Coordinates of C-alpha atoms in Angstrom, one line a residue:
M1 CA -5.5 -261.5 21.7
C2 CA -4.0 -264.4 23.6
G3 CA -0.5 -264.9 24.8
I4 CA 1.7 -267.7 23.6
V5 CA 5.0 -269.0 25.2
G6 CA 7.1 -271.9 24.3
Y7 CA 10.6 -273.3 25.1
I8 CA 12.8 -276.0 23.9
G9 CA 16.4 -276.3 25.2
F10 CA 18.5 -277.3 28.2
R11 CA 16.8 -275.3 30.9
E12 CA 13.8 -276.2 33.0
A13 CA 10.9 -275.0 30.8
Y14 CA 8.3 -274.4 33.6
P15 CA 9.7 -271.3 35.2
I16 CA 10.4 -269.7 31.8
I17 CA 6.9 -270.4 30.6
I18 CA 5.1 -269.2 33.8
K19 CA 7.2 -266.0 33.9
G20 CA 6.6 -265.5 30.2
L21 CA 2.8 -265.9 30.6
K22 CA 2.7 -263.4 33.4
R23 CA 4.4 -260.9 31.1
L24 CA 1.9 -261.6 28.3
E25 CA -1.1 -261.5 30.6
Y26 CA -2.0 -258.1 29.2
R27 CA -3.0 -260.0 26.0
G28 CA -5.6 -262.1 27.8
Y29 CA -6.3 -263.2 31.3
D30 CA -9.5 -265.2 31.6
S31 CA -7.8 -268.6 31.6
A32 CA -4.4 -270.1 31.3
G33 CA -2.7 -273.5 30.7
I34 CA 0.7 -275.2 30.2
M35 CA 2.0 -278.4 28.7
L36 CA 5.4 -279.9 29.7
Y37 CA 7.2 -282.9 28.4
D38 CA 9.8 -284.5 30.6
G39 CA 11.2 -287.1 28.2
E40 CA 8.6 -289.7 29.0
N41 CA 5.4 -288.1 30.0
L42 CA 3.2 -285.3 28.6
K43 CA 1.9 -283.2 31.4
L44 CA -1.1 -280.9 30.9
C45 CA -2.6 -278.4 33.3
K46 CA -5.1 -275.6 32.6
T47 CA -7.6 -273.5 34.5
K48 CA -10.0 -270.7 34.3
G49 CA -8.5 -267.5 35.8
K50 CA -5.1 -265.9 35.8
V51 CA -1.6 -267.3 35.4
S52 CA -1.3 -267.2 39.2
D53 CA -4.2 -269.6 39.4
L54 CA -2.4 -271.9 36.9
E55 CA 0.8 -271.7 38.9
E56 CA -1.0 -272.8 42.0
K57 CA -3.0 -275.6 40.3
S58 CA 0.1 -276.9 38.4
H59 CA 2.0 -277.4 41.6
R60 CA -0.9 -279.4 43.0
E61 CA -1.7 -281.6 40.0
I62 CA 1.6 -282.2 38.0
T63 CA 5.3 -282.4 38.6
P64 CA 6.3 -279.2 36.7
N65 CA 9.6 -280.4 35.1
G66 CA 10.9 -281.0 31.6
T67 CA 13.0 -279.0 29.1
I68 CA 10.3 -278.6 26.5
G69 CA 6.9 -277.0 26.9
I70 CA 4.2 -274.5 25.7
G71 CA 1.9 -272.2 27.6
H72 CA -1.1 -270.0 26.9
T73 CA -3.0 -267.2 28.5
R74 CA -6.4 -266.7 26.9
W75 CA -8.8 -264.0 25.8
A76 CA -12.0 -265.9 25.0
T77 CA -13.4 -265.9 21.5
H78 CA -14.9 -269.4 20.9
G79 CA -16.3 -270.8 24.1
V80 CA -16.7 -269.2 27.5
P81 CA -13.8 -269.0 29.9
N82 CA -13.6 -272.3 31.8
D83 CA -11.1 -275.1 32.5
V84 CA -12.2 -277.1 29.4
N85 CA -12.0 -274.3 26.9
S86 CA -8.6 -273.2 28.2
H87 CA -5.5 -274.0 26.1
P88 CA -3.5 -276.2 25.4
H89 CA -5.9 -278.5 23.6
A90 CA -5.0 -282.1 22.9
S91 CA -6.0 -284.3 19.9
N92 CA -8.3 -287.3 20.4
S93 CA -5.2 -289.6 20.5
G94 CA -3.6 -287.4 23.2
N95 CA -0.4 -287.3 21.1
L96 CA -0.7 -283.8 19.7
V97 CA -1.1 -280.6 21.7
V98 CA -1.8 -277.1 20.4
I99 CA -1.9 -273.5 21.7
H100 CA -3.6 -271.0 19.4
N101 CA -4.2 -267.3 19.2
G102 CA -6.7 -266.3 16.6
I103 CA -10.0 -267.5 15.1
I104 CA -10.6 -270.4 12.7
E105 CA -13.6 -269.1 10.8
N106 CA -14.5 -272.3 9.0
Y107 CA -14.3 -274.4 12.2
A108 CA -17.9 -275.5 12.0
P109 CA -17.9 -277.5 8.8
L110 CA -14.4 -278.9 9.7
K111 CA -15.8 -280.0 13.0
K112 CA -18.8 -281.6 11.4
E113 CA -16.6 -283.5 9.0
L114 CA -14.3 -284.7 11.9
I115 CA -17.3 -285.8 14.0
N116 CA -18.5 -287.9 11.0
R117 CA -15.0 -289.5 11.0
G118 CA -15.4 -290.5 14.7
Y119 CA -13.7 -287.6 16.5
V120 CA -15.1 -286.5 19.8
F121 CA -14.9 -282.9 21.0
H122 CA -14.7 -281.8 24.7
S123 CA -14.6 -278.0 24.4
D124 CA -16.4 -275.3 22.5
T125 CA -13.3 -274.0 20.9
D126 CA -12.2 -273.7 17.3
S127 CA -8.7 -274.6 18.5
E128 CA -9.6 -278.2 19.4
V129 CA -11.0 -278.5 15.9
L130 CA -7.6 -277.4 14.5
I131 CA -5.5 -279.9 16.5
N132 CA -7.8 -282.8 15.5
L133 CA -7.7 -281.7 11.8
I134 CA -3.9 -281.8 12.1
E135 CA -4.1 -285.3 13.6
E136 CA -6.5 -286.5 10.9
V137 CA -4.2 -285.2 8.1
Q138 CA -1.1 -286.7 9.8
K139 CA -2.8 -290.1 10.2
K140 CA -4.5 -290.2 6.8
E141 CA -1.5 -289.2 4.7
N142 CA 1.2 -290.6 7.0
L143 CA 3.0 -287.3 7.3
K144 CA 5.6 -285.9 9.6
L145 CA 4.2 -283.3 12.0
G146 CA 5.5 -280.2 10.2
K147 CA 4.0 -281.3 6.9
A148 CA 0.7 -282.3 8.5
V149 CA 0.4 -278.8 10.1
Q150 CA 1.2 -277.2 6.7
V151 CA -1.5 -279.3 4.9
A152 CA -4.1 -278.6 7.6
L153 CA -3.4 -274.9 7.6
N154 CA -4.1 -274.8 3.9
Q155 CA -7.6 -276.1 4.7
V156 CA -8.5 -273.5 7.3
V157 CA -9.8 -269.9 6.9
G158 CA -9.0 -267.3 9.6
A159 CA -6.2 -266.1 11.7
Y160 CA -3.7 -267.9 13.9
A161 CA -0.5 -268.1 15.7
I162 CA 0.1 -271.6 16.8
C163 CA 2.5 -273.9 18.6
V164 CA 2.0 -277.7 18.0
F165 CA 3.8 -280.5 19.9
D166 CA 3.8 -284.2 19.1
K167 CA 5.0 -286.5 21.9
K168 CA 6.1 -288.9 19.2
K169 CA 8.5 -286.2 18.0
P170 CA 9.6 -284.8 21.4
D171 CA 12.6 -282.8 20.1
E172 CA 10.5 -280.2 18.1
I173 CA 7.8 -277.7 18.2
V174 CA 6.0 -276.6 15.0
V175 CA 4.9 -272.9 14.9
A176 CA 3.0 -270.9 12.3
R177 CA 1.3 -267.5 11.9
L178 CA -1.3 -265.7 9.9
G179 CA -2.6 -262.5 11.2
S180 CA -1.3 -262.9 14.8
P181 CA 2.2 -262.2 15.9
L182 CA 4.8 -264.8 16.7
A183 CA 8.5 -264.3 17.6
I184 CA 11.2 -266.9 18.0
G185 CA 14.0 -266.1 20.4
V186 CA 17.3 -267.7 19.3
G187 CA 19.7 -268.7 22.1
E188 CA 22.7 -271.0 22.4
N189 CA 21.3 -274.5 22.0
E190 CA 17.8 -273.3 22.9
Y191 CA 14.8 -271.6 21.3
F192 CA 12.0 -269.5 22.8
I193 CA 8.6 -268.9 21.3
A194 CA 6.3 -266.1 22.2
S195 CA 3.6 -263.6 21.0
D196 CA 6.2 -260.9 21.6
A197 CA 9.8 -260.8 22.8
S198 CA 9.1 -259.9 26.5
P199 CA 9.1 -263.5 27.8
F200 CA 12.6 -264.1 26.7
I201 CA 14.4 -260.8 26.8
E202 CA 16.7 -261.8 29.7
Y203 CA 17.8 -265.0 27.8
T204 CA 18.6 -263.7 24.4
S205 CA 18.6 -260.4 22.4
N206 CA 18.2 -262.2 19.1
A207 CA 14.7 -262.8 17.6
I208 CA 13.1 -263.9 14.4
Y209 CA 9.6 -262.5 13.7
L210 CA 7.6 -264.9 11.5
E211 CA 5.8 -263.2 8.6
D212 CA 2.2 -264.0 7.7
E213 CA 1.7 -267.4 6.1
E214 CA 5.1 -268.7 7.4
M215 CA 5.8 -271.7 9.6
A216 CA 8.9 -273.1 11.3
V217 CA 9.9 -276.4 12.7
V218 CA 11.9 -275.5 15.9
R219 CA 14.2 -278.4 16.6
L220 CA 16.5 -279.0 19.5
N221 CA 20.1 -278.3 18.6
K222 CA 19.3 -277.8 14.9
P223 CA 19.2 -274.8 12.7
L224 CA 15.8 -273.2 12.3
K225 CA 13.9 -273.9 9.0
I226 CA 11.2 -271.5 7.9
R227 CA 8.8 -272.2 5.1
K228 CA 5.9 -270.6 3.3
I229 CA 2.7 -272.4 4.2
K230 CA 1.1 -272.1 0.8
D231 CA 3.9 -273.3 -1.5
D232 CA 6.6 -274.8 0.8
T233 CA 9.2 -272.3 -0.3
L234 CA 12.2 -272.0 2.1
V235 CA 12.7 -268.6 3.7
D236 CA 16.0 -267.3 5.0
P237 CA 15.6 -266.5 8.7
Y238 CA 16.2 -262.8 9.5
I239 CA 17.5 -262.4 13.0
Q240 CA 16.8 -259.0 14.6
E241 CA 18.5 -257.6 17.6
L242 CA 16.0 -256.7 20.3
K243 CA 16.1 -253.1 21.6
M244 CA 13.9 -253.5 24.7
N245 CA 15.4 -254.4 28.1
L246 CA 14.1 -256.1 31.2
E247 CA 13.7 -252.9 33.2
Q248 CA 11.2 -251.6 30.6
I249 CA 8.8 -254.5 31.2
E250 CA 8.9 -254.4 35.0
K251 CA 6.8 -252.1 37.2
G252 CA 9.7 -250.3 38.6
G253 CA 8.2 -249.6 42.0
Y254 CA 4.8 -248.4 40.7
D255 CA 1.6 -250.2 41.9
H256 CA 0.4 -250.7 38.3
F257 CA 1.9 -250.7 34.8
M258 CA -0.7 -248.0 33.8
L259 CA 0.6 -245.6 36.5
K260 CA 4.2 -246.3 35.5
E261 CA 3.3 -245.6 31.8
I262 CA 1.5 -242.4 32.7
Y263 CA 4.6 -241.2 34.5
E264 CA 6.9 -242.3 31.6
Q265 CA 5.3 -239.8 29.2
P266 CA 7.8 -236.9 29.7
S267 CA 10.7 -239.3 28.8
V268 CA 9.0 -241.2 26.0
I269 CA 7.8 -238.1 24.2
K270 CA 11.4 -236.9 24.3
D271 CA 12.4 -240.3 22.9
T272 CA 9.8 -239.9 20.2
Y273 CA 11.2 -236.7 18.8
R274 CA 14.9 -237.4 19.6
G275 CA 17.0 -237.2 16.5
R276 CA 14.0 -235.9 14.5
L277 CA 13.2 -232.5 16.0
H278 CA 16.0 -229.9 15.9
A279 CA 14.3 -226.7 17.1
N280 CA 17.6 -224.8 17.2
L281 CA 18.1 -225.5 13.5
G282 CA 14.5 -225.2 12.5
L283 CA 14.4 -228.7 11.2
I284 CA 12.3 -231.9 11.4
Q285 CA 13.9 -234.9 9.9
M286 CA 11.9 -238.2 9.6
A287 CA 13.2 -240.7 7.1
G288 CA 9.8 -242.1 6.2
V289 CA 8.5 -238.6 5.4
E290 CA 11.7 -237.3 3.7
D291 CA 11.9 -240.3 1.4
N292 CA 8.2 -239.8 0.3
L293 CA 7.9 -236.1 0.6
E294 CA 6.5 -235.6 -2.9
K295 CA 3.8 -238.1 -2.3
F296 CA 2.7 -236.2 0.8
L297 CA 2.9 -232.8 -0.9
N298 CA 0.9 -234.0 -3.9
A299 CA -1.8 -235.9 -1.9
N300 CA -5.4 -235.3 -2.8
R301 CA -6.3 -236.1 0.8
I302 CA -5.1 -238.0 3.8
L303 CA -7.2 -240.9 5.3
I304 CA -6.3 -241.9 8.8
V305 CA -7.4 -245.4 9.9
A306 CA -7.2 -246.7 13.5
C307 CA -9.1 -248.2 16.4
G308 CA -9.7 -247.1 20.0
T309 CA -7.2 -244.8 21.5
S310 CA -5.3 -244.7 18.2
W311 CA -8.4 -243.4 16.5
H312 CA -8.6 -240.6 19.0
A313 CA -5.0 -239.7 18.2
G314 CA -6.0 -239.7 14.6
L315 CA -8.8 -237.2 15.3
V316 CA -6.3 -234.9 16.9
A317 CA -4.1 -235.3 13.9
E318 CA -7.0 -234.4 11.6
Y319 CA -7.2 -230.9 13.3
I320 CA -3.5 -230.5 13.2
F321 CA -3.0 -231.6 9.5
E322 CA -5.8 -229.5 8.2
E323 CA -4.7 -226.4 10.2
F324 CA -1.0 -226.7 9.4
T325 CA -1.0 -228.2 5.9
R326 CA -4.4 -227.4 4.4
I327 CA -4.6 -231.0 3.1
P328 CA -8.1 -232.4 3.7
V329 CA -8.2 -235.3 6.2
E330 CA -10.7 -238.0 7.0
V331 CA -10.5 -240.2 10.1
E332 CA -12.0 -243.7 9.8
Y333 CA -12.6 -246.6 12.2
A334 CA -10.5 -249.3 10.7
S335 CA -13.2 -251.8 11.6
E336 CA -15.7 -250.0 9.5
F337 CA -13.4 -248.8 6.7
R338 CA -12.6 -252.4 5.6
Y339 CA -16.3 -253.3 5.1
R340 CA -17.9 -250.1 3.7
N341 CA -16.4 -250.1 0.2
P342 CA -14.6 -246.8 0.7
I343 CA -13.5 -244.5 -2.1
I344 CA -9.7 -244.7 -2.3
N345 CA -7.8 -243.2 -5.1
P346 CA -4.1 -243.5 -6.1
G347 CA -3.5 -239.9 -5.1
D348 CA -4.6 -240.6 -1.5
I349 CA -2.3 -241.2 1.5
V350 CA -3.5 -243.6 4.2
I351 CA -2.0 -243.2 7.6
A352 CA -2.5 -246.3 9.7
I353 CA -2.0 -246.0 13.5
S354 CA -1.7 -248.9 16.0
Q355 CA 0.3 -249.1 19.2
S356 CA 1.0 -252.9 18.8
G357 CA 1.2 -252.8 15.0
E358 CA -0.8 -256.0 15.0
T359 CA -4.4 -254.7 15.2
A360 CA -6.4 -257.0 12.8
D361 CA -8.9 -254.4 11.5
T362 CA -6.1 -251.9 10.9
L363 CA -4.0 -254.5 9.0
A364 CA -7.1 -255.3 6.9
A365 CA -7.6 -251.6 6.2
I366 CA -3.9 -251.3 5.1
K367 CA -4.4 -254.3 2.7
L368 CA -7.5 -252.7 1.2
A369 CA -5.8 -249.3 0.7
K370 CA -2.8 -250.9 -1.0
E371 CA -5.0 -252.9 -3.3
R372 CA -6.6 -249.6 -4.4
G373 CA -3.4 -247.8 -5.1
A374 CA -3.0 -245.6 -2.1
F375 CA 0.3 -244.8 -0.4
V376 CA 0.2 -246.3 3.1
F377 CA 2.2 -244.8 6.0
G378 CA 2.3 -246.6 9.3
V379 CA 2.6 -245.2 12.8
C380 CA 3.3 -247.9 15.4
N381 CA 5.2 -248.5 18.6
V382 CA 6.4 -252.1 18.3
V383 CA 9.6 -252.6 16.2
G384 CA 9.1 -255.4 13.7
A385 CA 5.3 -255.5 14.0
S386 CA 3.2 -256.4 11.1
I387 CA 2.1 -252.8 10.3
S388 CA 5.7 -251.8 9.9
R389 CA 6.2 -254.5 7.3
E390 CA 2.9 -254.1 5.5
T391 CA 3.0 -250.3 4.9
H392 CA 5.1 -248.5 2.3
A393 CA 6.8 -246.4 4.9
G394 CA 6.3 -245.2 8.5
A395 CA 7.5 -244.0 11.8
Y396 CA 7.9 -245.6 15.2
T397 CA 6.8 -243.8 18.3
H398 CA 9.6 -245.2 20.4
A399 CA 7.3 -245.3 23.5
G400 CA 8.8 -248.6 24.8
P401 CA 6.7 -251.6 25.8
E402 CA 3.1 -250.6 26.9
I403 CA 1.9 -253.3 29.2
G404 CA -1.2 -251.7 30.7
V405 CA -4.2 -252.6 28.6
A406 CA -5.6 -249.0 28.7
S407 CA -3.2 -247.0 26.4
T408 CA -1.7 -243.8 27.8
K409 CA 1.8 -243.1 26.5
A410 CA 0.8 -244.6 23.2
F411 CA -1.7 -241.7 22.8
T412 CA 0.7 -238.9 23.5
T413 CA 3.6 -240.4 21.5
Q414 CA 1.3 -241.0 18.5
I415 CA 0.2 -237.3 18.6
T416 CA 3.8 -236.3 18.8
V417 CA 4.8 -238.2 15.7
L418 CA 1.7 -237.0 13.8
T419 CA 2.4 -233.4 14.8
M420 CA 6.0 -233.6 13.6
I421 CA 4.8 -235.0 10.2
A422 CA 2.3 -232.2 9.9
L423 CA 4.9 -229.5 10.7
R424 CA 7.4 -231.0 8.2
L425 CA 4.7 -230.9 5.5
A426 CA 3.6 -227.4 6.4
K427 CA 7.2 -226.1 6.1
A428 CA 7.5 -227.8 2.7
K429 CA 4.2 -226.4 1.5
G430 CA 4.7 -223.0 3.0
T431 CA 1.3 -223.2 4.8
L432 CA 2.8 -222.0 8.1
T433 CA 4.7 -218.8 8.5
T434 CA 8.4 -219.2 9.3
S435 CA 7.8 -217.6 12.7
D436 CA 4.9 -220.0 13.5
F437 CA 6.9 -223.0 12.4
H438 CA 9.8 -222.1 14.7
R439 CA 7.4 -221.3 17.5
Y440 CA 5.8 -224.8 17.3
L441 CA 9.2 -226.5 17.1
Q442 CA 10.4 -224.7 20.2
E443 CA 7.1 -225.4 22.1
L444 CA 7.1 -229.1 21.1
E445 CA 10.7 -229.4 22.3
I446 CA 9.7 -228.3 25.9
I447 CA 6.5 -230.2 26.0
P448 CA 8.1 -233.0 28.0
E449 CA 8.8 -230.6 30.9
K450 CA 5.3 -229.3 30.7
V451 CA 3.9 -232.9 30.8
A452 CA 6.0 -233.5 33.9
E453 CA 4.4 -230.4 35.4
A454 CA 1.0 -231.7 34.5
L455 CA 1.8 -234.9 36.3
E456 CA 2.0 -232.9 39.5
T457 CA -1.8 -232.8 39.4
N458 CA -1.8 -236.4 40.6
E459 CA -2.9 -235.6 44.2
K460 CA -5.6 -233.3 43.0
A461 CA -6.9 -236.0 40.7
K462 CA -6.9 -238.4 43.6
E463 CA -8.9 -236.1 45.7
I464 CA -11.5 -235.6 43.0
A465 CA -11.6 -239.4 42.4
E466 CA -12.6 -239.9 46.1
V467 CA -15.7 -237.7 45.4
F468 CA -16.9 -239.3 42.2
K469 CA -15.8 -242.9 42.4
D470 CA -19.4 -244.1 42.8
A471 CA -20.8 -242.0 40.0
P472 CA -22.9 -244.1 37.6
N473 CA -22.2 -241.8 34.6
C474 CA -19.8 -239.1 33.5
L475 CA -19.9 -236.6 30.7
Y476 CA -16.6 -235.3 29.1
L477 CA -16.7 -232.1 27.0
G478 CA -14.1 -230.4 24.8
R479 CA -13.8 -228.2 21.8
G480 CA -11.5 -228.1 18.8
Y481 CA -8.2 -229.9 19.5
N482 CA -9.6 -231.1 22.8
F483 CA -12.8 -232.7 21.6
P484 CA -10.8 -235.9 20.8
V485 CA -9.3 -235.6 24.3
A486 CA -12.8 -235.7 25.7
L487 CA -13.5 -238.9 23.8
E488 CA -10.2 -240.4 25.0
G489 CA -10.9 -239.3 28.7
A490 CA -14.3 -241.0 28.6
L491 CA -12.8 -244.1 27.0
K492 CA -10.2 -244.4 29.8
L493 CA -12.9 -244.1 32.5
K494 CA -15.0 -246.8 30.8
E495 CA -12.1 -249.1 30.2
I496 CA -10.7 -249.4 33.7
S497 CA -13.4 -248.3 36.1
Y498 CA -16.5 -249.6 34.3
I499 CA -18.3 -246.3 34.8
H500 CA -20.4 -245.3 31.8
A501 CA -18.9 -242.2 30.2
E502 CA -19.4 -240.3 27.0
G503 CA -17.3 -237.6 25.3
Y504 CA -18.9 -234.8 23.3
P505 CA -18.0 -231.6 21.5
A506 CA -19.0 -229.0 24.2
A507 CA -21.3 -227.2 21.8
E508 CA -23.2 -230.4 21.1
M509 CA -24.2 -230.7 24.7
K510 CA -27.4 -228.7 24.2
H511 CA -28.4 -230.8 21.3
G512 CA -29.2 -233.8 23.5
P513 CA -26.9 -234.7 26.3
I514 CA -27.9 -231.6 28.4
A515 CA -31.0 -233.6 29.3
L516 CA -28.8 -235.9 31.4
I517 CA -27.4 -233.1 33.6
D518 CA -28.5 -232.8 37.2
E519 CA -26.8 -232.6 40.6
H520 CA -25.7 -236.2 40.3
M521 CA -23.9 -235.9 36.9
P522 CA -20.2 -235.1 37.0
V523 CA -19.1 -233.2 33.9
I524 CA -15.4 -233.0 33.0
V525 CA -14.8 -230.0 30.9
I526 CA -11.5 -229.4 29.1
A527 CA -11.0 -225.6 29.1
P528 CA -7.5 -224.4 28.4
R529 CA -6.9 -220.7 27.8
Q530 CA -5.9 -221.3 24.2
G531 CA -8.6 -222.2 21.6
H532 CA -12.3 -221.6 22.0
Y533 CA -12.1 -220.5 25.6
D534 CA -15.1 -218.1 25.7
K535 CA -17.4 -220.6 24.1
V536 CA -16.4 -223.3 26.6
V537 CA -17.1 -220.9 29.4
S538 CA -20.6 -220.4 28.0
N539 CA -21.1 -224.2 28.0
I540 CA -19.9 -224.4 31.6
Q541 CA -22.5 -221.8 32.6
E542 CA -25.2 -223.9 30.9
I543 CA -24.1 -226.9 33.1
K544 CA -23.9 -224.8 36.2
S545 CA -27.4 -223.4 35.8
R546 CA -28.7 -227.0 35.8
S547 CA -26.8 -228.1 38.9
G548 CA -24.3 -230.3 37.2
K549 CA -21.0 -231.0 39.0
I550 CA -18.2 -229.5 37.0
I551 CA -14.6 -230.7 37.0
A552 CA -12.6 -228.4 34.8
V553 CA -9.1 -228.8 33.3
V554 CA -7.8 -225.3 32.9
T555 CA -4.6 -223.4 32.2
K556 CA -2.6 -222.4 35.2
G557 CA -3.7 -219.1 36.6
D558 CA -7.3 -219.3 35.2
T559 CA -9.9 -217.4 37.3
Q560 CA -13.0 -217.3 35.2
V561 CA -13.6 -221.0 35.0
R562 CA -12.4 -221.5 38.6
D563 CA -15.3 -219.3 39.8
L564 CA -17.8 -221.6 37.9
A565 CA -16.4 -225.0 38.5
D566 CA -16.7 -227.2 41.5
Y567 CA -13.2 -228.7 41.0
V568 CA -10.3 -227.4 39.0
I569 CA -7.2 -229.1 37.7
E570 CA -4.5 -226.8 36.4
I571 CA -2.0 -227.5 33.6
P572 CA 0.7 -225.4 32.0
D573 CA 0.0 -223.1 29.1
T574 CA 1.0 -224.2 25.6
A575 CA 0.0 -223.7 21.9
D576 CA -3.6 -224.7 21.2
A577 CA -2.5 -227.5 18.7
L578 CA -0.2 -229.0 21.3
S579 CA -2.7 -228.8 24.2
P580 CA -3.9 -232.4 23.9
L581 CA -0.5 -233.5 25.1
L582 CA -1.2 -231.8 28.4
T583 CA -5.0 -231.9 28.8
T584 CA -5.0 -235.7 28.6
I585 CA -2.7 -236.2 31.6
P586 CA -5.1 -235.3 34.4
L587 CA -7.8 -237.3 32.7
Q588 CA -5.6 -240.4 32.7
L589 CA -4.8 -239.8 36.4
L590 CA -8.4 -239.3 37.3
S591 CA -9.5 -242.5 35.6
Y592 CA -6.6 -244.4 37.2
H593 CA -7.5 -243.3 40.8
I594 CA -11.2 -243.8 40.3
A595 CA -10.5 -247.4 39.1
V596 CA -8.2 -248.1 42.0
L597 CA -10.7 -246.7 44.6
R598 CA -13.4 -249.0 43.0
G599 CA -11.2 -252.0 43.4
C600 CA -10.9 -252.6 39.7
N601 CA -8.0 -254.4 38.1
V602 CA -6.4 -251.4 36.4
D603 CA -3.9 -253.2 34.2
Q604 CA -6.2 -256.0 33.2
P605 CA -9.8 -254.6 32.9
R606 CA -12.5 -257.2 32.3
N607 CA -13.2 -258.4 28.8
L608 CA -10.4 -256.4 27.3
A609 CA -7.0 -257.3 25.9
K610 CA -4.1 -255.2 24.8
S611 CA -3.7 -256.1 21.2
V612 CA -6.8 -256.9 19.2
T613 CA -5.5 -259.4 16.7
V614 CA -8.9 -260.9 15.9
E615 CA -12.1 -259.4 14.4

């Protein structure tokens, strides 16, 4: 959840860390802090609020110089957001400093034991317990910092990515991870540390991603040494070449990252199927599927596990897989799957979906599925993420960095990947006719152009947003493939504008939610021409007769719904199974403009963070 940045080298650390924290602010933004060491003095500054607040405070309170430092931007877990609970945290002696992403689950008994030994705690955080535990181990056993961190971590239960600094060893930073991502950028006579590569992309294209239960001592002008925390085994560092570039993580003239990412969807969908979809040849080629084709074809069922927007993409995939391949599909919340003792058999395939590839609940679901003999296939966006390493095979979405907390392009690229998998299996099983198979390939190939056309509804969405920006509630309705889109549309509105919204299958409205409808209730109805059009029209008539305000997303040229709805947004026509790639676009734009008009922080909605790496 939180963002970690560290630097050791020959440059001034402060500007690197501050800039890096700003790039990681999507991971947490309720407080921030920095530690610098200038060769003599350890300088600590932290504050409630955003990185900009830290920047202002640090210039007032410290001299921000030194070539070694660590910084943190926080999403609160233990302890409310305030100056004291902000990271970094110092040990009682003041010699050791830690920044920490994750949760130490057994912090309470550890804290009690440390208090009995004379330690005093100033914050409510589990992280302060960890740094004092490291100090106690170091002092009691007379250990070097790296060994003390290792011993201490073998006593804790939970998840962590940490950076630890000891002013008595000012030429090194000790880092470790379990369940939370941590990357080390390798430069010439310098190292960078971060939760992802975005803070150091302009300095080096070489990165090492620590695996779970690994730690490293990052020393100035010395080769990196990585060890297993449990048994002290040395690990050969694997240096990856980064594929992202600086332009991808900048706003590029847009007011918000979210709007930029909405408008990137035509290009990133094309990137997702580039090299995989060959409509002219009638081929789909995906290495992760081809290498395991027999497993897919012989599957008893497919289980899809995900959270949030990725779960909605999984629901769309359920419709597509069952329609195209006739393989039974179940979609599970990863957060529930891991705790409900699910029935998993060796003949099952589990597809795990996560934009970041670091979602804690999804990773736990993967572990459970593997333990019970299922074949696990991952769909994620971030190259080198944990899900790509923990699954048996998988596919990247190639959406590029998604900085806005509310997912947009992740949703459409996930659906694109899952659709291609379903089409490939359908061809192999013979469950789609040859003509239908080719028709879908051709339609999917031109979807980016149709998404670009759907983006032309931006001004219309803005006009409607002006009318409904103060609505206290909204209802989203869809049927078939577009029921999950209704759920996703409601989630987007909730996430960034703080308006209560619910998504329902349109036919379920009269089984309860219809009681909410009056002249003050906006109802967003997804009603493309393909699919269950006549049934949706009937549902719209039921709303109309009760004075509900109807906003309809329709196929271009529609007249029947236009006569019933108060507001209409038109999208291009496409195949029913592909319609979610288009119907979701105006809903993203509508949520965005409502949030902007309400003065909400679109890219950093309250209480949320981009990557949920803790339970």
